[in-house]
mmCIF file of C-alpha atoms and ligand atoms in Angstrom:
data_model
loop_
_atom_site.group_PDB
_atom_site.id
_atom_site.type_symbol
_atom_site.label_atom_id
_atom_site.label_comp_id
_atom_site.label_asym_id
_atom_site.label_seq_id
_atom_site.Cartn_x
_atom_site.Cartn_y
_atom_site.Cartn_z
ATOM 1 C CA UNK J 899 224.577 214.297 113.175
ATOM 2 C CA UNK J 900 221.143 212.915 114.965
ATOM 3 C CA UNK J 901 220.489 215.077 118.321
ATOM 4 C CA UNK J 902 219.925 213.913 121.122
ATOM 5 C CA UNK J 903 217.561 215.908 123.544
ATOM 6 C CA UNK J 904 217.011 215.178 127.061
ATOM 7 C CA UNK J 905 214.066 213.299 127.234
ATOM 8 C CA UNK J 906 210.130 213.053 126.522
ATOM 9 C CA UNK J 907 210.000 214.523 130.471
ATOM 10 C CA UNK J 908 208.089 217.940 128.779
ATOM 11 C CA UNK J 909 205.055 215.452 126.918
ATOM 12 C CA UNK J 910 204.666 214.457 131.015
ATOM 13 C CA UNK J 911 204.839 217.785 132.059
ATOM 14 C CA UNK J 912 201.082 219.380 132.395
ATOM 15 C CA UNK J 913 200.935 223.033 131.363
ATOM 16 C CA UNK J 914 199.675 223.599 135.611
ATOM 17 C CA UNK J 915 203.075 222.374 136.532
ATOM 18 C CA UNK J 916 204.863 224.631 134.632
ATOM 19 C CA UNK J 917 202.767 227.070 135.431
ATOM 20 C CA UNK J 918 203.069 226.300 138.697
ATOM 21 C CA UNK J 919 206.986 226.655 139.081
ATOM 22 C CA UNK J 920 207.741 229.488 136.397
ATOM 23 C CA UNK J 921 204.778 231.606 136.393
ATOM 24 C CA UNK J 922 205.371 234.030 139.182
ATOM 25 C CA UNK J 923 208.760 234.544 137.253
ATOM 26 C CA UNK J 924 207.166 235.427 134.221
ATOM 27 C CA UNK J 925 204.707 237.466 135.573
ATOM 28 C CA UNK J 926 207.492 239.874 137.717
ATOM 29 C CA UNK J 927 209.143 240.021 134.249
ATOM 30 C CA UNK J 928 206.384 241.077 131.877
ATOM 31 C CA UNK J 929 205.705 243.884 134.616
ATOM 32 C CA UNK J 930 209.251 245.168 134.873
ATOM 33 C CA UNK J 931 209.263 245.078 130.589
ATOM 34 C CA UNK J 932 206.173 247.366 130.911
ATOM 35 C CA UNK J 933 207.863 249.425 133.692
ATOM 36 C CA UNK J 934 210.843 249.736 131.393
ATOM 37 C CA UNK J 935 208.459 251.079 128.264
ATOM 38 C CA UNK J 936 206.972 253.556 130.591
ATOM 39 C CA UNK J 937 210.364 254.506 132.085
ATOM 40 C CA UNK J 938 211.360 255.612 128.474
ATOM 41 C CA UNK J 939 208.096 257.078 127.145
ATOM 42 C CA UNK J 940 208.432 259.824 130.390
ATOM 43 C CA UNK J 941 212.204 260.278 129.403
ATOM 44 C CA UNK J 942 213.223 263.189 127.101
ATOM 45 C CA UNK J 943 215.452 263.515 123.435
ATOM 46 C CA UNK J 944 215.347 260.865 120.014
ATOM 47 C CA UNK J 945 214.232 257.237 120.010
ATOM 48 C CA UNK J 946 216.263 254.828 120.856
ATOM 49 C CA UNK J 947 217.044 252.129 117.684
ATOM 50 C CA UNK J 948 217.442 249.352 121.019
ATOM 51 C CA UNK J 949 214.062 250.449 122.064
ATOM 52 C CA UNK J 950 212.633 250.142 118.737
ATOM 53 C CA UNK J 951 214.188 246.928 117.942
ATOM 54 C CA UNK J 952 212.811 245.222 121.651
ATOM 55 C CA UNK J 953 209.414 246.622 120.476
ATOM 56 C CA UNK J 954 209.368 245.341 117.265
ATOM 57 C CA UNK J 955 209.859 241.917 118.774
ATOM 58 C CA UNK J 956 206.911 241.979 120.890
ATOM 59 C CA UNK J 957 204.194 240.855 118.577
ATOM 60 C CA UNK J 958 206.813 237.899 118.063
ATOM 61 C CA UNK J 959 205.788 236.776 121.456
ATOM 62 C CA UNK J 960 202.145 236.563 120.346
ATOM 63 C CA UNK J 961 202.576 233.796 117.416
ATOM 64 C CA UNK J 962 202.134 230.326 118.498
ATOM 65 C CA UNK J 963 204.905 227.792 118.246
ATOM 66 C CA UNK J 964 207.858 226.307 120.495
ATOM 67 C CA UNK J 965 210.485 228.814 119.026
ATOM 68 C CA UNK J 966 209.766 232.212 119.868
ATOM 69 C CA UNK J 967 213.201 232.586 121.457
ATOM 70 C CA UNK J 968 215.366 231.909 118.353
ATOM 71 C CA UNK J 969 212.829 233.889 116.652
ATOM 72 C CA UNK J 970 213.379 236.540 118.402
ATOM 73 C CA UNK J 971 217.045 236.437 118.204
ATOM 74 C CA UNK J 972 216.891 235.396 114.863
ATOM 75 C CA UNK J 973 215.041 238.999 114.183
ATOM 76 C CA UNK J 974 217.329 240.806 116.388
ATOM 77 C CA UNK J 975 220.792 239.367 114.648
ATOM 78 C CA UNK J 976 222.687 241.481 111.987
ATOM 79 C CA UNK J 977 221.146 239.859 108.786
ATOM 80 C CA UNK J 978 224.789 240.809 106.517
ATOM 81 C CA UNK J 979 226.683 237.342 105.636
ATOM 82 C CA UNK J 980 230.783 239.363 104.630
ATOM 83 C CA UNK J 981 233.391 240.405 107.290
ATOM 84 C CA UNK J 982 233.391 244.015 108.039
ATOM 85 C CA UNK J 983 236.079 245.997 106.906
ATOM 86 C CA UNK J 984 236.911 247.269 111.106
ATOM 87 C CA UNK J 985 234.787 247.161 113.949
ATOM 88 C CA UNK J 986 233.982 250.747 114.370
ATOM 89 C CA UNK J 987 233.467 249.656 118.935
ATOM 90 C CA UNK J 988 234.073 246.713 120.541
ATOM 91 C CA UNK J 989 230.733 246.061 121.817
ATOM 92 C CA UNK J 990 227.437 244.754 120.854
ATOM 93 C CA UNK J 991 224.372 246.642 121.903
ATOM 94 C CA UNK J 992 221.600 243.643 121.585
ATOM 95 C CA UNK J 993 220.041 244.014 119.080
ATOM 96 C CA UNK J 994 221.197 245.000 115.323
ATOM 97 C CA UNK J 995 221.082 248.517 114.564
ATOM 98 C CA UNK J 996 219.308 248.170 110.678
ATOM 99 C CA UNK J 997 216.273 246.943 112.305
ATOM 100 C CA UNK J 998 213.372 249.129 110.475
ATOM 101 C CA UNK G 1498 226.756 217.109 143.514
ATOM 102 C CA UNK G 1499 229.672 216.960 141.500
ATOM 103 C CA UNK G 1500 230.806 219.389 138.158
ATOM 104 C CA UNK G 1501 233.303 220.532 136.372
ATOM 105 C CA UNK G 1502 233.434 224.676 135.562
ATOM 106 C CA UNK G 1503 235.044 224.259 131.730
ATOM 107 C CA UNK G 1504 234.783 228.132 131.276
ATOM 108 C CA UNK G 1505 235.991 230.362 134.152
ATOM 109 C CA UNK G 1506 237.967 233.416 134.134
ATOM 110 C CA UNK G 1507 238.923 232.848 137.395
ATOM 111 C CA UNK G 1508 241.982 235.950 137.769
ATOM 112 C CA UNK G 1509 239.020 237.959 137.903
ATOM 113 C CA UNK G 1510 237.479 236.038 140.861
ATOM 114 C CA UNK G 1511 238.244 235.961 144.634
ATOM 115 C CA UNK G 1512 239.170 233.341 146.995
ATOM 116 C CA UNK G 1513 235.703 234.264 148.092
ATOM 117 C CA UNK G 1514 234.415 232.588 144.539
ATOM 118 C CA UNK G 1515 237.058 229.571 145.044
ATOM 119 C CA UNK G 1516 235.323 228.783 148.247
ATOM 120 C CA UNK G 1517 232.072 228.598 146.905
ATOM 121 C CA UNK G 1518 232.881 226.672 143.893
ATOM 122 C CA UNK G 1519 234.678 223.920 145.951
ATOM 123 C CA UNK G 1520 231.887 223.819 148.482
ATOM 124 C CA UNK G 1521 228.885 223.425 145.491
ATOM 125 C CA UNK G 1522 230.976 220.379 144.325
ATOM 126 C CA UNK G 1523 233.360 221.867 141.607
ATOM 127 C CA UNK G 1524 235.928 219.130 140.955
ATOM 128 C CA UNK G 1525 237.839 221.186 138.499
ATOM 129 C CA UNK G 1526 238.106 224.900 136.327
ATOM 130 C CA UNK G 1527 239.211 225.452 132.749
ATOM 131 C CA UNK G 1528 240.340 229.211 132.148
ATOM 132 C CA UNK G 1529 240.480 230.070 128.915
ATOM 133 C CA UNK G 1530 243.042 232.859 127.572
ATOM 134 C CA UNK G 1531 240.682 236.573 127.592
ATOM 135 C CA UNK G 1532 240.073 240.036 127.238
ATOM 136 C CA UNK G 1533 241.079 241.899 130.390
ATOM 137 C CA UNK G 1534 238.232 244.572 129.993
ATOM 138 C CA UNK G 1535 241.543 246.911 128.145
ATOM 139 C CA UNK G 1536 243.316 246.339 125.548
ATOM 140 C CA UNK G 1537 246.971 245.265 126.451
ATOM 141 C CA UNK G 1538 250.103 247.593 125.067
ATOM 142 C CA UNK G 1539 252.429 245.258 124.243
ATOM 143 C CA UNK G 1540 253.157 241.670 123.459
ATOM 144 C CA UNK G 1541 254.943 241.593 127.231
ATOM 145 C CA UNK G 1542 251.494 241.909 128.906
ATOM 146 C CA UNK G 1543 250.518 238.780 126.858
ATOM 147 C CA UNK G 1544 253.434 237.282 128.601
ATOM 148 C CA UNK G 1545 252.812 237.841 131.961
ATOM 149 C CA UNK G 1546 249.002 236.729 131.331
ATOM 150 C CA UNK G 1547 249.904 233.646 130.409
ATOM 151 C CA UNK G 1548 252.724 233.136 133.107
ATOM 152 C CA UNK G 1549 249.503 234.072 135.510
ATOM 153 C CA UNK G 1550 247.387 231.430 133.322
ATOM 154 C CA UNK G 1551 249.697 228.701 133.396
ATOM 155 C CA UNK G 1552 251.891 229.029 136.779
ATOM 156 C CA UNK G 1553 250.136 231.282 139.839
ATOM 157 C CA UNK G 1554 246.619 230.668 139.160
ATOM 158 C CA UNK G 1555 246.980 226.903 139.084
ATOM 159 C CA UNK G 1556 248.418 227.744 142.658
ATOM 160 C CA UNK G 1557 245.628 229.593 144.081
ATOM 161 C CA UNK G 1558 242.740 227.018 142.642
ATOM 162 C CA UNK G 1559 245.009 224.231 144.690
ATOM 163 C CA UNK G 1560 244.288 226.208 148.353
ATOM 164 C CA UNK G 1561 240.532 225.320 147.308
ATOM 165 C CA UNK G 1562 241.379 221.436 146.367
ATOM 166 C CA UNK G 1563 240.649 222.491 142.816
ATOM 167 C CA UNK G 1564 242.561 221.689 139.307
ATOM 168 C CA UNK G 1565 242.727 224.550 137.167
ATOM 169 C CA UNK G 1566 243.544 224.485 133.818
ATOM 170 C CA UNK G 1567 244.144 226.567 131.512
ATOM 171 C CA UNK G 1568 243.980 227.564 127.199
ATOM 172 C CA UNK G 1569 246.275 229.878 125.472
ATOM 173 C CA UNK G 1570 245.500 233.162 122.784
ATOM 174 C CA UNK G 1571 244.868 236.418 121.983
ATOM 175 C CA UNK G 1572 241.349 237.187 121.959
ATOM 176 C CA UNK G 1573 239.296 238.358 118.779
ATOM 177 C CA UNK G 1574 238.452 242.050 121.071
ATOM 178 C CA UNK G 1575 242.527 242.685 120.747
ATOM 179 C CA UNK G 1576 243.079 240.763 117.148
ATOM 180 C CA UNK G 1577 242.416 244.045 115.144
ATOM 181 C CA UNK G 1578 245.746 244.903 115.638
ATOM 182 C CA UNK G 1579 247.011 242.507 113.299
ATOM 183 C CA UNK G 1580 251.129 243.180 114.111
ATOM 184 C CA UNK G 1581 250.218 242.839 117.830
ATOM 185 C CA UNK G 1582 248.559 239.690 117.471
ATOM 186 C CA UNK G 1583 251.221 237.862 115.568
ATOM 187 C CA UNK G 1584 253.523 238.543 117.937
ATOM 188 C CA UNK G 1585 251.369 237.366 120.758
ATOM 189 C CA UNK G 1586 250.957 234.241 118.774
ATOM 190 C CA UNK G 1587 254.289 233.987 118.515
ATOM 191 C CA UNK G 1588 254.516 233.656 122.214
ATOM 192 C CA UNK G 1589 252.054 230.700 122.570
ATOM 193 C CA UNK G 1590 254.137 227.891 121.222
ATOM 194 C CA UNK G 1591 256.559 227.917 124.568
ATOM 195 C CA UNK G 1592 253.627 228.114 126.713
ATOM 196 C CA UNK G 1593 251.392 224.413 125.406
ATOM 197 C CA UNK G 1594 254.240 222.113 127.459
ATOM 198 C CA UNK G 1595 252.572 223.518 130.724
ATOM 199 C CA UNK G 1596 251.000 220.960 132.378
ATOM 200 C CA UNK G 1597 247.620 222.868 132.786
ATOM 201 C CA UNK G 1598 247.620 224.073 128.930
ATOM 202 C CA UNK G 1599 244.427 222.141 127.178
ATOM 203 C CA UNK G 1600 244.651 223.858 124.225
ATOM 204 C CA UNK G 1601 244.012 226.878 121.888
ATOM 205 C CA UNK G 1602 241.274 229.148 123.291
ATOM 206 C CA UNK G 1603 238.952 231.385 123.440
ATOM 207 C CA UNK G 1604 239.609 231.988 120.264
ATOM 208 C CA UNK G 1605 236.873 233.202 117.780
ATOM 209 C CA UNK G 1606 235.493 237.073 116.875
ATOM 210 C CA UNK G 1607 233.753 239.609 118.313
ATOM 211 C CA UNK G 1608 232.669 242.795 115.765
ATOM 212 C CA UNK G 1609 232.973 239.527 112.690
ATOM 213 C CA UNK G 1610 236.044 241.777 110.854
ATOM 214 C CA UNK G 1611 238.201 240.893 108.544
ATOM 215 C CA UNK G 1612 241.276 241.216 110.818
ATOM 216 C CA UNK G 1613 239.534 239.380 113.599
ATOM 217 C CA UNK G 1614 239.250 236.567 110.949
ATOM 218 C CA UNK G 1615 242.601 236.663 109.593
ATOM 219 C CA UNK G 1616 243.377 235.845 113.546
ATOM 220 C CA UNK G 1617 241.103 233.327 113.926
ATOM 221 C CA UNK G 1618 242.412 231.447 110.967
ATOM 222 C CA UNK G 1619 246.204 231.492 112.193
ATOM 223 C CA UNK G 1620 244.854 230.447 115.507
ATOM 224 C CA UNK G 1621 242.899 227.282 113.942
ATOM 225 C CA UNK G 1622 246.403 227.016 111.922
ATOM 226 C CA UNK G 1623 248.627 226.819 115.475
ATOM 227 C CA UNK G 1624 246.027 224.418 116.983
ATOM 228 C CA UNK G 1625 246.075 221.675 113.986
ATOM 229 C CA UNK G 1626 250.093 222.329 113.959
ATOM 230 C CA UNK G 1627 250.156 221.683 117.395
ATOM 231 C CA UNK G 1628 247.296 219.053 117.427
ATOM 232 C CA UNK G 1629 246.111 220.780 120.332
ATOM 233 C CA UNK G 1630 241.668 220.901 121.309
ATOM 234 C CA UNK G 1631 239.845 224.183 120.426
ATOM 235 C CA UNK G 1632 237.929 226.075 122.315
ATOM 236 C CA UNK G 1633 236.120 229.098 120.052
ATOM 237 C CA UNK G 1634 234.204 232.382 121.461
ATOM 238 C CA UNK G 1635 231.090 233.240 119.960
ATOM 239 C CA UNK G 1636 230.155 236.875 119.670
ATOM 240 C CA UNK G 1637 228.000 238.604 121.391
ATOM 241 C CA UNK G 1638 224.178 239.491 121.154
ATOM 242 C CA UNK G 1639 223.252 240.782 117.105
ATOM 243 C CA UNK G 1640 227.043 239.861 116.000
ATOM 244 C CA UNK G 1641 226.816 236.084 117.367
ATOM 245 C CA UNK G 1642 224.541 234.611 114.357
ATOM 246 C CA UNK G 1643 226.967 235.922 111.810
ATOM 247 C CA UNK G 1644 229.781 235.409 113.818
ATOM 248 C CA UNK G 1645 228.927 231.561 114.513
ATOM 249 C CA UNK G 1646 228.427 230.756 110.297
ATOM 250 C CA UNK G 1647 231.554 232.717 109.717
ATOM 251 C CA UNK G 1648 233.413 230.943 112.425
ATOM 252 C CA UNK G 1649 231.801 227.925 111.635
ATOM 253 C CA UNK G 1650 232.561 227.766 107.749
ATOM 254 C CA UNK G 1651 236.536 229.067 108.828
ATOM 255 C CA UNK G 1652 236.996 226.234 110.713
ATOM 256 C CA UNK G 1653 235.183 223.723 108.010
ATOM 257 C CA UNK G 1654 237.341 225.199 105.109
ATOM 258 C CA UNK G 1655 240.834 224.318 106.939
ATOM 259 C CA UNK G 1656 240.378 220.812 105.952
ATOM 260 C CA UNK G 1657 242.292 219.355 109.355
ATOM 261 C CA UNK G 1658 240.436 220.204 111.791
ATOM 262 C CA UNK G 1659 238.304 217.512 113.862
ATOM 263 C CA UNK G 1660 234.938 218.808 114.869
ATOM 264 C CA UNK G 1661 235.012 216.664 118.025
ATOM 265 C CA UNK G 1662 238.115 218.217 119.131
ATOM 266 C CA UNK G 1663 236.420 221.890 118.869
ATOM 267 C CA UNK G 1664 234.009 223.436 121.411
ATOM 268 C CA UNK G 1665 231.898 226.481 119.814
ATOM 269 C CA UNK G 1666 230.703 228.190 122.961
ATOM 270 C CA UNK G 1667 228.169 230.623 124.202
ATOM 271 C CA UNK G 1668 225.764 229.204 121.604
ATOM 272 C CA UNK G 1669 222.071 229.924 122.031
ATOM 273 C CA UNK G 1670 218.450 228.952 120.749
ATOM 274 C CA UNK G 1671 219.095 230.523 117.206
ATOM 275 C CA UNK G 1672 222.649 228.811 116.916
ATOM 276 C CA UNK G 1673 222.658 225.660 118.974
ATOM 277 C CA UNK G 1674 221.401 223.149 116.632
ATOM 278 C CA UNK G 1675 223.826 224.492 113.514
ATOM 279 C CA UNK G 1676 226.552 223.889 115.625
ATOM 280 C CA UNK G 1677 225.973 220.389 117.269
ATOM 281 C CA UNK G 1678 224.561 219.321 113.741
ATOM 282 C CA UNK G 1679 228.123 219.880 112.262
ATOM 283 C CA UNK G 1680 229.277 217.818 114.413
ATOM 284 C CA UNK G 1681 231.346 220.290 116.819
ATOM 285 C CA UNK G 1682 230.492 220.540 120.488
ATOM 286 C CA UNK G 1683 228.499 223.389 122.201
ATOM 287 C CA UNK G 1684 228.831 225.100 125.267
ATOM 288 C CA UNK G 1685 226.219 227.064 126.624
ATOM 289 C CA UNK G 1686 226.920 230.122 129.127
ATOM 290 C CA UNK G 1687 224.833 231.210 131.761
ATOM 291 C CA UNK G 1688 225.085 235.043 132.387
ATOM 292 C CA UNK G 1689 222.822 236.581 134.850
ATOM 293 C CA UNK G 1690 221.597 239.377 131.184
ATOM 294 C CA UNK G 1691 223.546 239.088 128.063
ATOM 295 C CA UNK G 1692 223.427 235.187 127.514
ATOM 296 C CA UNK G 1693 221.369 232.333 128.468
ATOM 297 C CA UNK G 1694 219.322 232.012 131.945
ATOM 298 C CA UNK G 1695 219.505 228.296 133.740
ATOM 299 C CA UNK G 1696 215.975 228.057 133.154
ATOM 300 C CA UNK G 1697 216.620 228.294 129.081
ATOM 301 C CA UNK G 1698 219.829 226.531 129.190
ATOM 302 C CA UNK G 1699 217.525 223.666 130.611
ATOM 303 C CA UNK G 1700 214.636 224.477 128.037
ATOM 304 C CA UNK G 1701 217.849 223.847 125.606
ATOM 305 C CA UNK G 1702 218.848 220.707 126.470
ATOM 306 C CA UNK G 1703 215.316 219.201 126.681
ATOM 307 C CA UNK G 1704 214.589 220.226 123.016
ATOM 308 C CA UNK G 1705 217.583 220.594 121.283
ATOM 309 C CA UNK G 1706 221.010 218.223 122.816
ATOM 310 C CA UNK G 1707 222.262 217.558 126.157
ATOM 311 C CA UNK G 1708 224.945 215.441 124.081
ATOM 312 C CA UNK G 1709 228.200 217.078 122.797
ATOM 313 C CA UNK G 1710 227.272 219.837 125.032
ATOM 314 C CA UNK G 1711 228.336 221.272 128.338
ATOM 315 C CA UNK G 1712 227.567 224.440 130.854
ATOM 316 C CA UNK G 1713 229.607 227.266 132.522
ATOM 317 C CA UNK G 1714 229.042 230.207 133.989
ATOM 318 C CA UNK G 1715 232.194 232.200 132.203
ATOM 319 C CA UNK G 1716 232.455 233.953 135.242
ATOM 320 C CA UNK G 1717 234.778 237.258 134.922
ATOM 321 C CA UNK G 1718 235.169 240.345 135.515
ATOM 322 C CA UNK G 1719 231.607 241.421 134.358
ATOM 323 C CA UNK G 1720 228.301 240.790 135.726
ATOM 324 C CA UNK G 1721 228.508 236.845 136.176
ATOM 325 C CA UNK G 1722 227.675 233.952 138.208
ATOM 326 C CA UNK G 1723 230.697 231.726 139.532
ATOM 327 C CA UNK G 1724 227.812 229.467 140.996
ATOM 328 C CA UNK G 1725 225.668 229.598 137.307
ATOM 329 C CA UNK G 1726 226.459 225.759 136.802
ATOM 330 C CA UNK G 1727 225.126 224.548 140.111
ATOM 331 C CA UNK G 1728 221.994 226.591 139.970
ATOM 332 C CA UNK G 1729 221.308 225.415 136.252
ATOM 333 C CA UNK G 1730 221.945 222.274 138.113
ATOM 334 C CA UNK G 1731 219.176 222.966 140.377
ATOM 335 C CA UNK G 1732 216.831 223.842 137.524
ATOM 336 C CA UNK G 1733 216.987 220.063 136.079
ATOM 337 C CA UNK G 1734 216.421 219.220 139.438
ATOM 338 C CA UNK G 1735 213.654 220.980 140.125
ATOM 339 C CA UNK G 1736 212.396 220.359 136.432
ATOM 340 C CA UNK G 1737 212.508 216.159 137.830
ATOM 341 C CA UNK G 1738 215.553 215.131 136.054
ATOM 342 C CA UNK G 1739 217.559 212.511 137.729
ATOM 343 C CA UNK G 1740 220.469 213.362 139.501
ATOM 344 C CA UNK G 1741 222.044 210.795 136.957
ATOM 345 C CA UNK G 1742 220.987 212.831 134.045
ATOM 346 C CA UNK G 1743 222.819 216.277 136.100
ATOM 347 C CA UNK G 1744 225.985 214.324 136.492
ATOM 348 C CA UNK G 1745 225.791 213.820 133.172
ATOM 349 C CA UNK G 1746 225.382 217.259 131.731
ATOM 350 C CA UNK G 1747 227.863 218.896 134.648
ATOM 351 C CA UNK G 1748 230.116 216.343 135.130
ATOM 352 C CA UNK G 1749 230.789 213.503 132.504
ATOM 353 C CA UNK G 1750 230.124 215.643 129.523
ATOM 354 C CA UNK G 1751 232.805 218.250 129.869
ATOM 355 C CA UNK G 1752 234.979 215.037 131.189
ATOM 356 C CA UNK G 1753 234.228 213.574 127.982
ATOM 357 C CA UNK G 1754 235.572 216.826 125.595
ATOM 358 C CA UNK G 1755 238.051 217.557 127.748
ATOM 359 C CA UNK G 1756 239.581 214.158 128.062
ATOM 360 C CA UNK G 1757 240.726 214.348 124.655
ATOM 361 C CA UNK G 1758 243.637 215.692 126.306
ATOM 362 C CA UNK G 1759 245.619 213.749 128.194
ATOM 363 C CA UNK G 1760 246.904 216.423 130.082
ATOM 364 C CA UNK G 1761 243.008 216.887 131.660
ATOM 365 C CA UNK G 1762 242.657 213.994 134.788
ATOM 366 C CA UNK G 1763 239.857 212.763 135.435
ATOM 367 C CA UNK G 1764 239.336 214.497 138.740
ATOM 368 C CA UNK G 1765 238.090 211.198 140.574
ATOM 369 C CA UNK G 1766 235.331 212.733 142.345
ATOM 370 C CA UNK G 1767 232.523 210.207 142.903
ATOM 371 C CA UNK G 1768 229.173 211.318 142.329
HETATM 372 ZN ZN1 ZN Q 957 235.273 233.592 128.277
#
């Protein structure tokens, strides 16, 4: 099936417009990331496999492109492709637990 | 403004919610059938849910001027549980003459087991039977990829299903495209953390379909947003999208899906 998007209104949009309505966003965002790595790095015990896996997808953020969300979720999804036997919880913690 | 919520767990909500939904323009709610936040003892509980679902909810949406309808299951988080489900199943059938009663939903899998699918399966099974619309969870977080192919090749190996009659919801950027491309509909949910944001709901739709596609907020009894749809509304707005192109992607697109039931009315709002 041929998909539709919404429109050509992003090859209008200049970079200083977007800039211009998302930027203080991203900027409170980034800081409260790097508040968050700091926040664990004082705290005590093991590493964390979440923590690991949300670092490991930082130098994602870095490559050029138009896709670096479903990249990122791409690299945080459980690669395995059969059912499991039985869910061992109910929940999902974000991001898969193999990540190396 | 005008929109339609399709995805609201509204027994979680309070009047509070109602109130603010019918004053940002919400012309109508869909509540699909859900995990309570506990698992349920016994068959009976499913009873009563869906009594709630199908006759007192529908009740307190009216005080607000609001149609509520509502889809029938057991949910893949109590599906493991395989005896307990049937049963529950077994309940449904009485339940799809209610006037409010869209369909089978949300249906799908959460932790992508083999019970969960066996579930899912006899659920796609009860829908065709009862040539009743789908509406299908998507897991959450590192389970949803999986979770989408599997439920995406379970429903393509049946053989009678109609994509077009299926919505695949709480898609994202890495499943989107797979599941529009095969010719189901997406829905997109906007959760303040563990789902999409307006802003990349809107990125979504500008790169990837606003067609066979619609929004909601989900809103339950977690961390949620029953205004998520207006603000996301807000975003295209801000973003310069006409407020033809909003009434579009809040309005006539879920109209469109859930029209396929004649049950759903066309809630006559003008825009
Ligand atoms: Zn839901």
């Amino acid at each position: 099936m041929a998909l539709h998007a919404l429109s050509t209104i992003d090859s209008v949009r200049t970079k200083e417009q977007v800039a211009d309505m998302h930027f203080m966003e991203a900027r409170s965002k980034l800081l409260e990331l790097a508040a968050f790595l700091d926040r664990v790095e004082r705290a005590t015990g093991a590493p964390d496999y979440r923590i690991k896996g949300l670092q490991s997808a930082l130098p994602l953020l870095l490559k050029g492109g138009t896709e670096r969300v479903a990249t990122i979720l791409h690299h945080w999804s459980d690669p395995t492709i059969n059912p499991a036997d039985k869910a061992e919880t109910k929940v999902a913690s974000g991001v898969w637990s193999g990540i190396k | 403004m005008r929109y339609i919520e399709p995805h609201g767990h509204m027994v979680s909500r309070t009047t509070d919610d109602y109130e603010s939904m019918a004053l940002a323009g919400c012309a109508a709610i869909c509540e699909p059938a859900f995990w309570a936040g506990f698992d349920r003892k016994s068959a009976d509980g499913f009873y009563d849910y869906f009594c709630q679902l199908t006759r007192h909810e529908p009740k307190r949406a009216a005080k607000y001027g609001i149609p509520h309808y509502s889809w029938l299951c057991i949910n893949p988080k109590e599906a493991e549980d395989l005896g307990l489900a049937r049963e529950v199943m077994a309940l449904i059938p009485q339940f799809l003459q209610a006037p409010n009663v869209l369909g089978i939903g949300e249906i799908g899998l959460n932790k992508n087991t083999r019970n969960e699918l066996k579930i899912l399966e006899a659920h796609i099974d009860l829908a065709v039977q009862h040539h009743q619309l789908i509406l299908v969870h998507t897991p959450h977080l590192e389970d949803k990829r999986k979770g989408t192919r599997l439920i995406v090749d379970a429903l393509k190996s049946h053989g009678k299903v109609k994509p077009e009659r299926v919505i695949i919801d709480h898609v994202e950027e890495h499943t989107f495209r797979e599941v529009v491309e095969q010719g189901f509909w997406a829905g997109i949910t906007l959760y303040p953390e563990s789902k999409a944001s307006p802003q990349r709901a809107v990125d979504m739709l500008e790169t990837i379909s606003s067609q066979n596609v619609w929004l909601n907020s989900a809103c339950d009894w977690g961390h949620s947003d029953p205004l998520a749809v207006p603000k996301a509304a807000l975003e295209m707005r801000r973003r310069g999208h006409s407020v033809e192109v909003v009434d579009r992607l809040i309005y006539q697109n879920p109209l469109q899906f859930l029209s396929q039931c004649a049950k759903f009315k066309d809630p006559g709002v003008i825009a």
